C-alpha atoms as a printed R data frame, in Angstrom:
    type eleno elety resid chain resno       x       y       z
1   ATOM     1    CA   UNK     A     1 -18.526  -2.285  25.744
2   ATOM     2    CA   UNK     A     2 -19.942   1.089  26.843
3   ATOM     3    CA   UNK     A     3 -20.005   4.098  24.708
4   ATOM     4    CA   UNK     A     4 -17.240   6.435  25.767
5   ATOM     5    CA   UNK     A     5 -17.263  10.390  25.334
6   ATOM     6    CA   UNK     A     6 -14.770  12.287  23.185
7   ATOM     7    CA   UNK     A     7 -12.726  13.222  26.249
8   ATOM     8    CA   UNK     A     8 -12.620   9.658  27.301
9   ATOM     9    CA   UNK     A     9 -11.754   8.581  23.643
10  ATOM    10    CA   UNK     A    10  -8.801  11.117  23.301
11  ATOM    11    CA   UNK     A    11  -7.160  10.035  26.499
12  ATOM    12    CA   UNK     A    12  -7.278   6.314  25.645
13  ATOM    13    CA   UNK     A    13  -5.993   6.938  22.213
14  ATOM    14    CA   UNK     A    14  -3.424   9.245  23.198
15  ATOM    15    CA   UNK     A    15  -2.073   6.604  25.590
16  ATOM    16    CA   UNK     A    16  -2.227   4.054  22.983
17  ATOM    17    CA   UNK     A    17  -0.266   6.339  20.733
18  ATOM    18    CA   UNK     A    18   2.266   6.931  23.494
19  ATOM    19    CA   UNK     A    19   2.956   3.140  23.797
20  ATOM    20    CA   UNK     A    20   3.055   2.696  19.811
21  ATOM    21    CA   UNK     A    21   5.778   0.778  17.938
22  ATOM    22    CA   UNK     A    22   6.544  -0.620  14.772
23  ATOM    23    CA   UNK     A    23   5.165  -4.024  15.611
24  ATOM    24    CA   UNK     A    24   2.204  -4.850  13.394
25  ATOM    25    CA   UNK     A    25  -0.023  -5.924  16.178
26  ATOM    26    CA   UNK     A    26   0.442  -2.574  18.044
27  ATOM    27    CA   UNK     A    27  -0.417  -0.846  14.615
28  ATOM    28    CA   UNK     A    28  -3.474  -2.846  14.191
29  ATOM    29    CA   UNK     A    29  -4.866  -2.146  17.697
30  ATOM    30    CA   UNK     A    30  -4.143   1.655  17.343
31  ATOM    31    CA   UNK     A    31  -5.880   1.817  13.918
32  ATOM    32    CA   UNK     A    32  -8.509  -0.365  15.023
33  ATOM    33    CA   UNK     A    33  -9.636   2.014  17.735
34  ATOM    34    CA   UNK     A    34  -9.519   4.868  15.496
35  ATOM    35    CA   UNK     A    35 -11.600   3.077  12.781
36  ATOM    36    CA   UNK     A    36 -14.266   2.008  15.678
37  ATOM    37    CA   UNK     A    37 -14.579   5.514  16.918
38  ATOM    38    CA   UNK     A    38 -14.685   6.959  13.349
39  ATOM    39    CA   UNK     A    39 -17.429   9.495  14.601
40  ATOM    40    CA   UNK     A    40 -14.657  11.457  16.988
41  ATOM    41    CA   UNK     A    41 -12.112  10.939  13.901
42  ATOM    42    CA   UNK     A    42 -11.584  14.757  13.906
43  ATOM    43    CA   UNK     A    43 -10.695  14.554  17.609
44  ATOM    44    CA   UNK     A    44  -8.410  11.732  17.201
45  ATOM    45    CA   UNK     A    45  -6.598  12.879  14.154
46  ATOM    46    CA   UNK     A    46  -5.709  16.068  16.307
47  ATOM    47    CA   UNK     A    47  -4.284  13.962  18.627
48  ATOM    48    CA   UNK     A    48  -2.128  12.036  15.883
49  ATOM    49    CA   UNK     A    49  -0.973  15.342  14.664
50  ATOM    50    CA   UNK     A    50   0.032  16.472  18.348
51  ATOM    51    CA   UNK     A    51   2.177  13.328  18.600
52  ATOM    52    CA   UNK     A    52   3.942  14.163  15.064
53  ATOM    53    CA   UNK     A    53   5.121  17.423  16.634
54  ATOM    54    CA   UNK     A    54   7.336  15.720  19.195
55  ATOM    55    CA   UNK     A    55  11.080  15.988  18.747
56  ATOM    56    CA   UNK     A    56  11.855  12.530  18.189
57  ATOM    57    CA   UNK     A    57  12.058  12.011  14.403
58  ATOM    58    CA   UNK     A    58  12.244   7.850  13.660
59  ATOM    59    CA   UNK     A    59   9.203   6.958  15.652
60  ATOM    60    CA   UNK     A    60   6.745   9.569  13.743
61  ATOM    61    CA   UNK     A    61   6.886   6.670  10.950
62  ATOM    62    CA   UNK     A    62   4.866   4.432  13.317
63  ATOM    63    CA   UNK     A    63   2.156   7.022  13.392
64  ATOM    64    CA   UNK     A    64   2.274   7.083   9.504
65  ATOM    65    CA   UNK     A    65   1.692   3.310   9.712
66  ATOM    66    CA   UNK     A    66  -1.112   3.778  11.764
67  ATOM    67    CA   UNK     A    67  -2.609   6.694   9.465
68  ATOM    68    CA   UNK     A    68  -1.953   3.796   6.365
69  ATOM    69    CA   UNK     A    69  -3.725   1.159   8.080
70  ATOM    70    CA   UNK     A    70  -6.929   3.745   8.738
71  ATOM    71    CA   UNK     A    71  -6.683   4.745   4.918
72  ATOM    72    CA   UNK     A    72  -6.652   0.918   3.843
73  ATOM    73    CA   UNK     A    73  -9.780   0.081   5.981
74  ATOM    74    CA   UNK     A    74 -11.381   3.104   4.476
75  ATOM    75    CA   UNK     A    75 -10.661   2.072   1.124
76  ATOM    76    CA   UNK     A    76 -11.805  -1.486   1.498
77  ATOM    77    CA   UNK     A    77 -14.985  -0.650   3.167
78  ATOM    78    CA   UNK     A    78 -16.107   2.461   1.004
79  ATOM    79    CA   UNK     A    79 -15.970   4.852   4.204
80  ATOM    80    CA   UNK     A    80 -14.712   8.286   3.931
81  ATOM    81    CA   UNK     A    81 -14.786   9.683   7.183
82  ATOM    82    CA   UNK     A    82 -10.958   9.315   8.123
83  ATOM    83    CA   UNK     A    83 -10.088   9.517   4.474
84  ATOM    84    CA   UNK     A    84 -11.541  13.225   4.111
85  ATOM    85    CA   UNK     A    85  -9.780  14.358   7.233
86  ATOM    86    CA   UNK     A    86  -6.254  12.928   6.397
87  ATOM    87    CA   UNK     A    87  -6.213  14.156   2.741
88  ATOM    88    CA   UNK     A    88  -6.497  17.961   4.054
89  ATOM    89    CA   UNK     A    89  -3.437  17.017   6.452
90  ATOM    90    CA   UNK     A    90  -1.562  14.908   3.993
91  ATOM    91    CA   UNK     A    91   1.338  17.177   2.887
92  ATOM    92    CA   UNK     A    92   1.753  18.262   6.590
93  ATOM    93    CA   UNK     A    93   2.025  14.572   7.769
94  ATOM    94    CA   UNK     A    94   4.555  13.731   5.318
95  ATOM    95    CA   UNK     A    95   6.642  16.659   5.890
96  ATOM    96    CA   UNK     A    96   6.562  15.867   9.710
97  ATOM    97    CA   UNK     A    97   7.652  12.257   9.367
98  ATOM    98    CA   UNK     A    98  10.496  13.436   6.905
99  ATOM    99    CA   UNK     A    99  11.908  16.718   7.997
100 ATOM   100    CA   UNK     A   100  15.412  17.771   6.425
101 ATOM   101    CA   UNK     A   101  17.544  15.609   9.104
102 ATOM   102    CA   UNK     A   102  19.343  12.471   9.417
103 ATOM   103    CA   UNK     A   103  16.430  11.031  11.287
104 ATOM   104    CA   UNK     A   104  14.257  12.260   8.539
105 ATOM   105    CA   UNK     A   105  16.172  10.636   5.974
106 ATOM   106    CA   UNK     A   106  16.201   7.342   7.658
107 ATOM   107    CA   UNK     A   107  12.251   7.434   7.243
108 ATOM   108    CA   UNK     A   108  12.355   8.343   3.684
109 ATOM   109    CA   UNK     A   109  12.266   4.753   2.249
110 ATOM   110    CA   UNK     A   110   9.355   3.483   4.290
111 ATOM   111    CA   UNK     A   111   7.502   7.005   3.232
112 ATOM   112    CA   UNK     A   112   8.050   6.206  -0.160
113 ATOM   113    CA   UNK     A   113   6.553   2.597   0.090
114 ATOM   114    CA   UNK     A   114   3.353   4.012   1.834
115 ATOM   115    CA   UNK     A   115   2.836   6.899  -0.517
116 ATOM   116    CA   UNK     A   116   3.355   4.389  -3.446
117 ATOM   117    CA   UNK     A   117   0.779   2.397  -2.038
118 ATOM   118    CA   UNK     A   118  -1.651   5.372  -1.978
119 ATOM   119    CA   UNK     A   119  -1.120   5.962  -5.518
120 ATOM   120    CA   UNK     A   120  -1.487   2.513  -6.646
121 ATOM   121    CA   UNK     A   121  -5.054   2.025  -4.720
122 ATOM   122    CA   UNK     A   122  -6.128   5.461  -5.708
123 ATOM   123    CA   UNK     A   123  -6.447   6.305  -1.826
124 ATOM   124    CA   UNK     A   124  -6.103  10.173  -2.761
125 ATOM   125    CA   UNK     A   125  -7.197  12.139  -5.865
126 ATOM   126    CA   UNK     A   126  -4.685  13.343  -8.256
127 ATOM   127    CA   UNK     A   127  -3.952  16.553  -6.548
128 ATOM   128    CA   UNK     A   128  -3.089  15.197  -3.123
129 ATOM   129    CA   UNK     A   129  -0.476  12.796  -4.773
130 ATOM   130    CA   UNK     A   130   0.765  15.806  -6.755
131 ATOM   131    CA   UNK     A   131   1.440  17.632  -3.715
132 ATOM   132    CA   UNK     A   132   2.765  14.846  -1.615
133 ATOM   133    CA   UNK     A   133   5.306  13.132  -4.247
134 ATOM   134    CA   UNK     A   134   7.671  15.993  -4.698
135 ATOM   135    CA   UNK     A   135   8.205  16.086  -1.090
136 ATOM   136    CA   UNK     A   136  10.167  12.828  -1.888
137 ATOM   137    CA   UNK     A   137  11.439  13.628  -5.224
138 ATOM   138    CA   UNK     A   138  14.872  14.808  -4.240
139 ATOM   139    CA   UNK     A   139  15.260  12.631  -1.014
140 ATOM   140    CA   UNK     A   140  17.704  10.124  -1.063
141 ATOM   141    CA   UNK     A   141  17.194   8.506   2.507
142 ATOM   142    CA   UNK     A   142  18.863   5.425   3.700
143 ATOM   143    CA   UNK     A   143  22.340   7.052   4.246
144 ATOM   144    CA   UNK     A   144  22.340   7.593   7.869
145 ATOM   145    CA   UNK     A   145  24.170   5.474  10.377
146 ATOM   146    CA   UNK     A   146  22.798   4.676  14.213
147 ATOM   147    CA   UNK     A   147  25.022   7.264  15.491
148 ATOM   148    CA   UNK     A   148  23.519  10.103  13.009
149 ATOM   149    CA   UNK     A   149  19.663   9.042  13.698
150 ATOM   150    CA   UNK     A   150  20.158   8.632  17.558
151 ATOM   151    CA   UNK     A   151  19.003   5.027  17.319
152 ATOM   152    CA   UNK     A   152  20.868   2.285  18.807
153 ATOM   153    CA   UNK     A   153  22.307  -1.014  16.791
154 ATOM   154    CA   UNK     A   154  19.587  -2.964  18.654
155 ATOM   155    CA   UNK     A   155  16.873  -0.648  17.507
156 ATOM   156    CA   UNK     A   156  17.896  -0.829  14.208
157 ATOM   157    CA   UNK     A   157  17.905  -4.220  13.722
158 ATOM   158    CA   UNK     A   158  14.245  -4.268  15.715
159 ATOM   159    CA   UNK     A   159  12.966  -1.873  12.969
160 ATOM   160    CA   UNK     A   160  14.278  -3.737  10.051
161 ATOM   161    CA   UNK     A   161  12.518  -6.841  11.487
162 ATOM   162    CA   UNK     A   162   9.280  -5.143  12.034
163 ATOM   163    CA   UNK     A   163   9.343  -3.587   8.796
164 ATOM   164    CA   UNK     A   164   9.699  -7.161   7.299
165 ATOM   165    CA   UNK     A   165   6.859  -8.536   9.494
166 ATOM   166    CA   UNK     A   166   4.588  -5.569   8.584
167 ATOM   167    CA   UNK     A   167   5.380  -6.019   4.803
168 ATOM   168    CA   UNK     A   168   4.416  -9.849   5.094
169 ATOM   169    CA   UNK     A   169   1.162  -9.178   6.864
170 ATOM   170    CA   UNK     A   170   0.143  -6.713   4.351
171 ATOM   171    CA   UNK     A   171   0.847  -9.186   1.621
172 ATOM   172    CA   UNK     A   172  -0.974 -11.942   3.435
173 ATOM   173    CA   UNK     A   173  -4.142  -9.430   3.843
174 ATOM   174    CA   UNK     A   174  -4.127  -9.209   0.281
175 ATOM   175    CA   UNK     A   175  -4.867 -12.750  -0.363
176 ATOM   176    CA   UNK     A   176  -7.678 -13.065   2.245
177 ATOM   177    CA   UNK     A   177 -11.003 -14.156   0.645
178 ATOM   178    CA   UNK     A   178 -14.808 -14.316   2.101
179 ATOM   179    CA   UNK     A   179 -15.041 -18.278   3.170
180 ATOM   180    CA   UNK     A   180 -18.298 -18.539   1.073
181 ATOM   181    CA   UNK     A   181 -16.561 -17.275  -1.987
182 ATOM   182    CA   UNK     A   182 -16.531 -19.400  -5.072
183 ATOM   183    CA   UNK     A   183 -13.551 -20.284  -7.345
184 ATOM   184    CA   UNK     A   184 -15.492 -18.326 -10.053
185 ATOM   185    CA   UNK     A   185 -16.146 -15.450  -7.823
186 ATOM   186    CA   UNK     A   186 -12.310 -15.081  -6.728
187 ATOM   187    CA   UNK     A   187 -11.027 -15.157 -10.123
188 ATOM   188    CA   UNK     A   188 -13.712 -12.520 -11.333
189 ATOM   189    CA   UNK     A   189 -12.541 -10.209  -8.278
190 ATOM   190    CA   UNK     A   190  -8.866 -10.482  -9.149
191 ATOM   191    CA   UNK     A   191  -9.478 -10.351 -12.720
192 ATOM   192    CA   UNK     A   192 -11.618  -6.915 -12.152
193 ATOM   193    CA   UNK     A   193  -9.178  -5.301  -9.670
194 ATOM   194    CA   UNK     A   194  -5.564  -6.254 -11.224
195 ATOM   195    CA   UNK     A   195  -4.058  -3.641 -13.588
196 ATOM   196    CA   UNK     A   196  -1.332  -3.662 -16.092
197 ATOM   197    CA   UNK     A   197   2.183  -3.299 -14.845
198 ATOM   198    CA   UNK     A   198   2.014   0.358 -14.707
199 ATOM   199    CA   UNK     A   199   4.749   3.358 -13.349
200 ATOM   200    CA   UNK     A   200   3.182   3.015  -9.846
201 ATOM   201    CA   UNK     A   201   4.119  -0.559 -10.003
202 ATOM   202    CA   UNK     A   202   7.871   0.331 -11.035
203 ATOM   203    CA   UNK     A   203   8.107   3.000  -8.318
204 ATOM   204    CA   UNK     A   204   7.169   0.353  -5.509
205 ATOM   205    CA   UNK     A   205   9.519  -2.121  -7.039
206 ATOM   206    CA   UNK     A   206  12.158   0.449  -6.759
207 ATOM   207    CA   UNK     A   207  11.146   1.388  -3.405
208 ATOM   208    CA   UNK     A   208  11.585  -2.118  -2.120
209 ATOM   209    CA   UNK     A   209  14.880  -2.665  -4.047
210 ATOM   210    CA   UNK     A   210  16.363   0.641  -2.208
211 ATOM   211    CA   UNK     A   211  14.929  -0.574   0.943
212 ATOM   212    CA   UNK     A   212  16.607  -3.901   0.427
213 ATOM   213    CA   UNK     A   213  19.861  -2.095  -0.011
214 ATOM   214    CA   UNK     A   214  19.563  -0.043   2.663
215 ATOM   215    CA   UNK     A   215  18.892  -2.809   5.144
216 ATOM   216    CA   UNK     A   216  21.888  -4.729   3.812
217 ATOM   217    CA   UNK     A   217  24.311  -1.772   4.557
218 ATOM   218    CA   UNK     A   218  22.916  -1.390   7.822
219 ATOM   219    CA   UNK     A   219  23.332  -4.811   9.020
220 ATOM   220    CA   UNK     A   220  26.820  -4.880   7.592
221 ATOM   221    CA   UNK     A   221  27.890  -1.656   9.399
222 ATOM   222    CA   UNK     A   222  26.615  -3.066  12.612
223 ATOM   223    CA   UNK     A   223  28.420  -6.427  11.973
224 ATOM   224    CA   UNK     A   224  31.726  -4.564  11.309
225 ATOM   225    CA   UNK     A   225  31.390  -2.275  14.542
226 ATOM   226    CA   UNK     A   226  30.760  -5.474  16.955
């Protein structure tokens, strides 16, 4: 494929963001474009930040999923281009995804899960996490109904299904190992990278429990209204 210039890259990336959904394949496609063109990361990040300023709040969570996928790729490969740029905008990004509104409240559980993953993997240093985590500290999240968020019942069900699929794919990726790796090498890798159960693990468990309870309440509410 021929090289593209920054203007064309921004145009293509912006179009991908406009068509972004919570489905894992679209998140992988958009994040893959950003990773491939990391030499234009500053330009592409500006494009993401512009989309975060759009009035509709619920879809902003999909932009955070793209950012998270990019950060995970940097973490796996040892790259730092995107991570160095995103860490300077991390607080503003989280604030944009969970504004003080019903739409922002609906995004809180998923944002907690993403931030918990950053902490567990050591994506950012302590100073960044100390600035991000208080934004979620006093946010209950998950209490808004369909009418409060502006989302239709079908959209809520679709979002729940997308969340489950994304979570399943992330767990699957954790277990993918090189084809030529020996059992001893695989055991050694897990031995070196698996830590003791710590505060971040307990926080992630709590987030998953809260998300489950939220999904169950929403489904029950929708079934009663039918």
